[in-house]
PDB file of N, CA and C in Angstrom:
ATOM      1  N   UNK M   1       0.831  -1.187   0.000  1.00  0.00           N
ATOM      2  CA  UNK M   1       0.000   0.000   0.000  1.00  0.00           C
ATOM      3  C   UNK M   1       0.871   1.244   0.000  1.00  0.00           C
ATOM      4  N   UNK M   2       0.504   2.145  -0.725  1.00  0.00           N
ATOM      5  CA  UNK M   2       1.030   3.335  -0.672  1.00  0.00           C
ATOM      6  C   UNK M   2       0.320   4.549   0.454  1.00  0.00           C
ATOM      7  N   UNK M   3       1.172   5.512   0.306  1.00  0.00           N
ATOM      8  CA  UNK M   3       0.506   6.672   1.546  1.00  0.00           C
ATOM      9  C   UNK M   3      -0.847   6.931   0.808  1.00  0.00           C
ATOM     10  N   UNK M   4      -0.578   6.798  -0.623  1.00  0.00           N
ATOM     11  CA  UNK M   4      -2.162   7.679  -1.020  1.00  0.00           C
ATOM     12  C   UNK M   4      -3.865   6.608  -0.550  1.00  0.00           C
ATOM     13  N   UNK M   5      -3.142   5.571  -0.654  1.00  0.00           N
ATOM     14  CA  UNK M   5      -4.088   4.179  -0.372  1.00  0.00           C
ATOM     15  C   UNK M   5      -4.578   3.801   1.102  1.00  0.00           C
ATOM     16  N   UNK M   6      -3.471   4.939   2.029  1.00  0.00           N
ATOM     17  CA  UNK M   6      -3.688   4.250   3.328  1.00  0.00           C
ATOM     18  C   UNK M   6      -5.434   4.250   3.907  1.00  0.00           C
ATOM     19  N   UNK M   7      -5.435   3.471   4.498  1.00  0.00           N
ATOM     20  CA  UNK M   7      -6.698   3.911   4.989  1.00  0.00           C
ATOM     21  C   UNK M   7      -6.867   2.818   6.414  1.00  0.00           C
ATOM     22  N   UNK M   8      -7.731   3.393   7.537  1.00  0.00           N
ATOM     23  CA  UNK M   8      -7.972   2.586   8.784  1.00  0.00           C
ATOM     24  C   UNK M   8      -8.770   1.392   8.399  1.00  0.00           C
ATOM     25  N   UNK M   9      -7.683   0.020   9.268  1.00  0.00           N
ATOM     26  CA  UNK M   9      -8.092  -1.265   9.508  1.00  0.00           C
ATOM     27  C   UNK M   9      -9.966  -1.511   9.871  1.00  0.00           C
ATOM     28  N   UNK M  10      -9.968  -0.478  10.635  1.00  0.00           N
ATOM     29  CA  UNK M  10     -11.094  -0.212  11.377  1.00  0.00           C
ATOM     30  C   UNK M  10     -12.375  -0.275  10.802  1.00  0.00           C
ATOM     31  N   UNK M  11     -12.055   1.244  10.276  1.00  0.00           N
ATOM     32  CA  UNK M  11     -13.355   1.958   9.648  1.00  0.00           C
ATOM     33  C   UNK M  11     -13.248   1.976   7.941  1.00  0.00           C
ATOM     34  N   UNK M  12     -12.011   2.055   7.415  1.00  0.00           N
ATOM     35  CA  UNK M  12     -11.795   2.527   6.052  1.00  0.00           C
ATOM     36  C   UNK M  12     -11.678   3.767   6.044  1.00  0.00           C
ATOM     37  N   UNK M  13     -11.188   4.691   6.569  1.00  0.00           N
ATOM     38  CA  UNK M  13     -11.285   5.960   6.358  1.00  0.00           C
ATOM     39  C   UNK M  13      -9.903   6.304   5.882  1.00  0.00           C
ATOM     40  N   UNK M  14      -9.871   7.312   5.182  1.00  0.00           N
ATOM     41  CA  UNK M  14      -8.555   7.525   4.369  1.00  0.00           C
ATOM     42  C   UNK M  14      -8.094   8.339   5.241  1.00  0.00           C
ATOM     43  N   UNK M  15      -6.677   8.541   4.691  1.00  0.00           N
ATOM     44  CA  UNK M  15      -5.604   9.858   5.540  1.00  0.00           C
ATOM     45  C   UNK M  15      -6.374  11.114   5.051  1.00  0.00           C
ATOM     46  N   UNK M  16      -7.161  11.493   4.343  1.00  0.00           N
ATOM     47  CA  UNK M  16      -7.711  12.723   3.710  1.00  0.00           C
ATOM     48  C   UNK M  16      -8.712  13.061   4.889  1.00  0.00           C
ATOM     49  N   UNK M  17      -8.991  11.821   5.393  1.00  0.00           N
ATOM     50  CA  UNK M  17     -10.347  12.025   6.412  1.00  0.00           C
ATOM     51  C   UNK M  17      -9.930  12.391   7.668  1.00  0.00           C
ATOM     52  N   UNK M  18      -9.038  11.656   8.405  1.00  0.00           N
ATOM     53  CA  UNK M  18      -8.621  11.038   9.761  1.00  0.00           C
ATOM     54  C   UNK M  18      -6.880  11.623   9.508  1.00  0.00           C
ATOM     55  N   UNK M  19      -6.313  11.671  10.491  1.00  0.00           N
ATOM     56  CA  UNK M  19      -5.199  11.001  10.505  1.00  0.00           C
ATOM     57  C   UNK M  19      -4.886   9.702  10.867  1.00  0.00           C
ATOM     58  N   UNK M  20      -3.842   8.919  10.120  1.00  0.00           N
ATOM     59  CA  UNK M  20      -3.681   8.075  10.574  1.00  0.00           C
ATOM     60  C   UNK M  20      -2.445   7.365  11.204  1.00  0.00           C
ATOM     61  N   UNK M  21      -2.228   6.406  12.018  1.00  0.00           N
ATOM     62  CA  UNK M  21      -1.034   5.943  12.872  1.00  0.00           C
ATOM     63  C   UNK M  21      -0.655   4.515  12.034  1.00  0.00           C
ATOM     64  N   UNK M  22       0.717   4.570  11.823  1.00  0.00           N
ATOM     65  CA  UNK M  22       0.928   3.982  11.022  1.00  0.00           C
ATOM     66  C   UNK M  22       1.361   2.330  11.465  1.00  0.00           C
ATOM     67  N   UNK M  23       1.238   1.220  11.460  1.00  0.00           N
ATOM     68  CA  UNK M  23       1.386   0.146  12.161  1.00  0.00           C
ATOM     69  C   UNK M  23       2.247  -0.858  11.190  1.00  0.00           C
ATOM     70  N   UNK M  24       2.789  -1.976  11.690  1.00  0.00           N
ATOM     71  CA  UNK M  24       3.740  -2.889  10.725  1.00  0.00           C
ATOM     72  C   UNK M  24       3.342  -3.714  11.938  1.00  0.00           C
ATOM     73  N   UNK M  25       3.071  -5.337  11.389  1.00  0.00           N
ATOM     74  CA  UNK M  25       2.317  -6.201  11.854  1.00  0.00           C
ATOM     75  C   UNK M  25       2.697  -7.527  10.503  1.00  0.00           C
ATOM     76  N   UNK M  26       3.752  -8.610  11.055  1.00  0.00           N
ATOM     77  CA  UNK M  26       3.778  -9.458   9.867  1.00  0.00           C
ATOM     78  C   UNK M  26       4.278  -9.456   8.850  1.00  0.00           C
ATOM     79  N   UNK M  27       4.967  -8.306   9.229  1.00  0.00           N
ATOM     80  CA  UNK M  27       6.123  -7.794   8.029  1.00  0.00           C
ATOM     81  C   UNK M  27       5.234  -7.103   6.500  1.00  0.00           C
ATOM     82  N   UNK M  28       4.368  -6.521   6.840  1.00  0.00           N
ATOM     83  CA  UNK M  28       3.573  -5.357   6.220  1.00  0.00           C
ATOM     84  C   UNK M  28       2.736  -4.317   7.335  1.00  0.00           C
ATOM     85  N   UNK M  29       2.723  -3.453   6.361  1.00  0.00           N
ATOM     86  CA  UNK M  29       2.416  -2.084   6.608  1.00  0.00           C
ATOM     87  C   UNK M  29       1.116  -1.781   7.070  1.00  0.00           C
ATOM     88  N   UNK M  30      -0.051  -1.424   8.158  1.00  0.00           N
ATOM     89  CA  UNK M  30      -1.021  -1.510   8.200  1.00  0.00           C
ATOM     90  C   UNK M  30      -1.553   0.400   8.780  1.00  0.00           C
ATOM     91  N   UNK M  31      -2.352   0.818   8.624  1.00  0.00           N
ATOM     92  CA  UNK M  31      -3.031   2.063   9.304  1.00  0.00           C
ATOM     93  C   UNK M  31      -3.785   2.163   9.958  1.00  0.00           C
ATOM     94  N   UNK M  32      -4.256   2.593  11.337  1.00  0.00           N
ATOM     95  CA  UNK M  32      -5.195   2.635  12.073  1.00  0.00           C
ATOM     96  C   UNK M  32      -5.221   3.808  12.590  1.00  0.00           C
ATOM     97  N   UNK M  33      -6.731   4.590  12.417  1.00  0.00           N
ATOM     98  CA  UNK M  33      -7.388   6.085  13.085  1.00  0.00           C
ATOM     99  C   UNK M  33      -7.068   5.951  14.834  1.00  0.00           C
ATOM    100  N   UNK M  34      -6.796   7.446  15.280  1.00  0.00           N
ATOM    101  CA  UNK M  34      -7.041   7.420  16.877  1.00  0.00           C
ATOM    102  C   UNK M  34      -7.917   6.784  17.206  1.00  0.00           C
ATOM    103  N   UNK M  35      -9.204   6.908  16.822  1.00  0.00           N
ATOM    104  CA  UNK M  35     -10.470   6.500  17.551  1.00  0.00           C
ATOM    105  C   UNK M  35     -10.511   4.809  17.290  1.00  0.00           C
ATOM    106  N   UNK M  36      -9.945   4.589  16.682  1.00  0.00           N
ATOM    107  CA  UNK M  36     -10.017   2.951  16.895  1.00  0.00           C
ATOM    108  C   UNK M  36      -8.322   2.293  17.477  1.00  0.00           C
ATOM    109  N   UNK M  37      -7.708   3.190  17.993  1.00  0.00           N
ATOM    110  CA  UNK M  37      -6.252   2.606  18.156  1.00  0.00           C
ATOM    111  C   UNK M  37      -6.782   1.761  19.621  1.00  0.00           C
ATOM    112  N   UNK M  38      -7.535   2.312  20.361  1.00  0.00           N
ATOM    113  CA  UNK M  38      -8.590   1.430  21.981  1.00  0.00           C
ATOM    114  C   UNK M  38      -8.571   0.093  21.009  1.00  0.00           C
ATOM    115  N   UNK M  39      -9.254   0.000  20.179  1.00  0.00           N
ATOM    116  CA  UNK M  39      -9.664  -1.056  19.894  1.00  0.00           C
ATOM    117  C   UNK M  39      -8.012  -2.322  19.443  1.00  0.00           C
ATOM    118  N   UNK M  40      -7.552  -1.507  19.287  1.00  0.00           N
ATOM    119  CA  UNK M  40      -6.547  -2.547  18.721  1.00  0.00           C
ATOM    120  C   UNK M  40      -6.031  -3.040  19.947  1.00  0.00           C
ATOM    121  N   UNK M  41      -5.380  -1.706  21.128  1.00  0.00           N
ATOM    122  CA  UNK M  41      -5.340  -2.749  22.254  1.00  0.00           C
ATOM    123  C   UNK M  41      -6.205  -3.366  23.283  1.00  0.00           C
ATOM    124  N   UNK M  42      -7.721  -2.751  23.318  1.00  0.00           N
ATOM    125  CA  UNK M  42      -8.641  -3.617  23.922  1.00  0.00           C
ATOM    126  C   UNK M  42      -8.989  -4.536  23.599  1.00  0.00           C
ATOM    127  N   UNK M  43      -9.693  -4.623  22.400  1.00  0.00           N
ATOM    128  CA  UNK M  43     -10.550  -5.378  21.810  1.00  0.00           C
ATOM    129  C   UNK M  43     -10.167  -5.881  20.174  1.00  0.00           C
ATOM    130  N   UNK M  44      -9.087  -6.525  20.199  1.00  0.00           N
ATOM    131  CA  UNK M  44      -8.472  -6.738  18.783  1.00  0.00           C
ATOM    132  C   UNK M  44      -9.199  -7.851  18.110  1.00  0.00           C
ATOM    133  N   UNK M  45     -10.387  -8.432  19.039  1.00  0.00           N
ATOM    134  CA  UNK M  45     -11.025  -9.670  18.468  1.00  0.00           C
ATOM    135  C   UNK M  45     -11.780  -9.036  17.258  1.00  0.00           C
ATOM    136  N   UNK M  46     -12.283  -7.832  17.635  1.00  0.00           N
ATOM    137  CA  UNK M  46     -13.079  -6.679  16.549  1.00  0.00           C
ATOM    138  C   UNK M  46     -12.633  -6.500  15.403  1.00  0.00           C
ATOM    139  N   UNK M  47     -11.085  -6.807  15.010  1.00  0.00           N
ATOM    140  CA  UNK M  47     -10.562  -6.682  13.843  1.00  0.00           C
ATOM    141  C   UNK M  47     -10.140  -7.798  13.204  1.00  0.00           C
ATOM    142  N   UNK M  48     -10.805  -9.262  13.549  1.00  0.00           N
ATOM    143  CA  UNK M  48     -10.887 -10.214  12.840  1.00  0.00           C
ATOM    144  C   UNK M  48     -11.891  -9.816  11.379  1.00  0.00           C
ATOM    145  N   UNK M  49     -10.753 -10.444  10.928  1.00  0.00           N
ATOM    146  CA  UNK M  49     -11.203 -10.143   9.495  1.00  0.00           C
ATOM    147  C   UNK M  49     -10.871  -9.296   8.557  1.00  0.00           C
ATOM    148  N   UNK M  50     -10.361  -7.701   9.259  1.00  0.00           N
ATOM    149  CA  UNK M  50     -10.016  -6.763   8.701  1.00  0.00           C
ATOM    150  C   UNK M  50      -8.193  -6.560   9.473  1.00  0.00           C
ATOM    151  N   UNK M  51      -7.902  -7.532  10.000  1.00  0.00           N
ATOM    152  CA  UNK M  51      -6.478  -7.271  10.307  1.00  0.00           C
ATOM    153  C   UNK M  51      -5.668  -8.311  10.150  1.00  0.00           C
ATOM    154  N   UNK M  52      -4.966  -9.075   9.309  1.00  0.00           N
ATOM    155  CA  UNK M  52      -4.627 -10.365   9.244  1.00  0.00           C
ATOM    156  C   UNK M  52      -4.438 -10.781  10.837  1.00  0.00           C
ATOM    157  N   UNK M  53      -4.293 -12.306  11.399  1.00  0.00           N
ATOM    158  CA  UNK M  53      -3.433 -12.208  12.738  1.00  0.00           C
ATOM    159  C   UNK M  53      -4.659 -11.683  13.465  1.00  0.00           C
ATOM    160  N   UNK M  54      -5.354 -11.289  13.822  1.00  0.00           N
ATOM    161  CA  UNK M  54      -5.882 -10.652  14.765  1.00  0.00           C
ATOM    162  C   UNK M  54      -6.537 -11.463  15.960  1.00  0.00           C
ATOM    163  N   UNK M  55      -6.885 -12.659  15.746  1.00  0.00           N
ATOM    164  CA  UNK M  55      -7.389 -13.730  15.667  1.00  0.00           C
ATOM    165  C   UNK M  55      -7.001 -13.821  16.921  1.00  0.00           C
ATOM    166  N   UNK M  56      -5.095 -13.899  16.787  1.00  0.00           N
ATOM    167  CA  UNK M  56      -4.477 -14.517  17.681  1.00  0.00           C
ATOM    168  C   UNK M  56      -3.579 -12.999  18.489  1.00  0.00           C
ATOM    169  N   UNK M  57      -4.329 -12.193  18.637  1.00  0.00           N
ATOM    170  CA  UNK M  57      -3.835 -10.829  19.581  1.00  0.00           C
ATOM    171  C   UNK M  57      -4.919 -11.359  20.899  1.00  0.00           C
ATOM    172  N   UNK M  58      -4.187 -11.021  22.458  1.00  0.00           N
ATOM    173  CA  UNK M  58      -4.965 -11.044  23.490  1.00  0.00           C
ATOM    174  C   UNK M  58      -4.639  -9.364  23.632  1.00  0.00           C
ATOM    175  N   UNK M  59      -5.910  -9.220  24.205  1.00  0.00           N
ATOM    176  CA  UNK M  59      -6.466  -7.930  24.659  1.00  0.00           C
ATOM    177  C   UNK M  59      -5.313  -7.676  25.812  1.00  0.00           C
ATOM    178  N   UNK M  60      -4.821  -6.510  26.181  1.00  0.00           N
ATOM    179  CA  UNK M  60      -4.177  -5.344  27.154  1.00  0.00           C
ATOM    180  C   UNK M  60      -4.749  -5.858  28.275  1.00  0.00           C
ATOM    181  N   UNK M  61      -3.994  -6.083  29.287  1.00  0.00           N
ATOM    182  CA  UNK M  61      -4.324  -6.231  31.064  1.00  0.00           C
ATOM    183  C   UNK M  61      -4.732  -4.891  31.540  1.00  0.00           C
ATOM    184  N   UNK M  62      -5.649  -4.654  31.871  1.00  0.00           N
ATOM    185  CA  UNK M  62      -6.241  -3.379  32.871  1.00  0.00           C
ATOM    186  C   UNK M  62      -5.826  -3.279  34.251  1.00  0.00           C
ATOM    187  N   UNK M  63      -5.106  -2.050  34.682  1.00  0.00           N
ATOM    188  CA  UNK M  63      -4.400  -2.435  36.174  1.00  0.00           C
ATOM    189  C   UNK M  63      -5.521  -1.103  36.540  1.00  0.00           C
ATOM    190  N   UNK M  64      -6.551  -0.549  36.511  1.00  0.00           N
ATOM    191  CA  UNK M  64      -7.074   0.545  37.291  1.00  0.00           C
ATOM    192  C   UNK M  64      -7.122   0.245  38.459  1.00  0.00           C
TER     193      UNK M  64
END
């Protein structure tokens, strides 16, 4: 993927829309928006499907 192509794992939203944070995962390049970066470390089960691997991410330990 190129910068012009990037767009969030998440939602699909392009860099034109969002900014985006740039991720490498598997030895490729992936993008994900602020508003869904929670999700990647809470709830990464959410991006089955749209994140290769995701499958096998466990969610962040909560120490509040």
């Amino acid at each position: 993927m190129t910068s012009q192509s990037a767009q969030c794992v998440a939602c699909g939203r392009s860099q034109k829309e969002i900014p985006l944070i740039s991720i490498s995962f598997q030895d490729k390049n992936f993008w994900i928006c602020p508003q869904h970066l929670p999700v990647l470390i809470h709830n990464p089960q959410l991006l089955i499907g749209k994140l290769p691997g995701a499958e096998g991410m466990t969610p962040a330990e909560h120490h509040d």
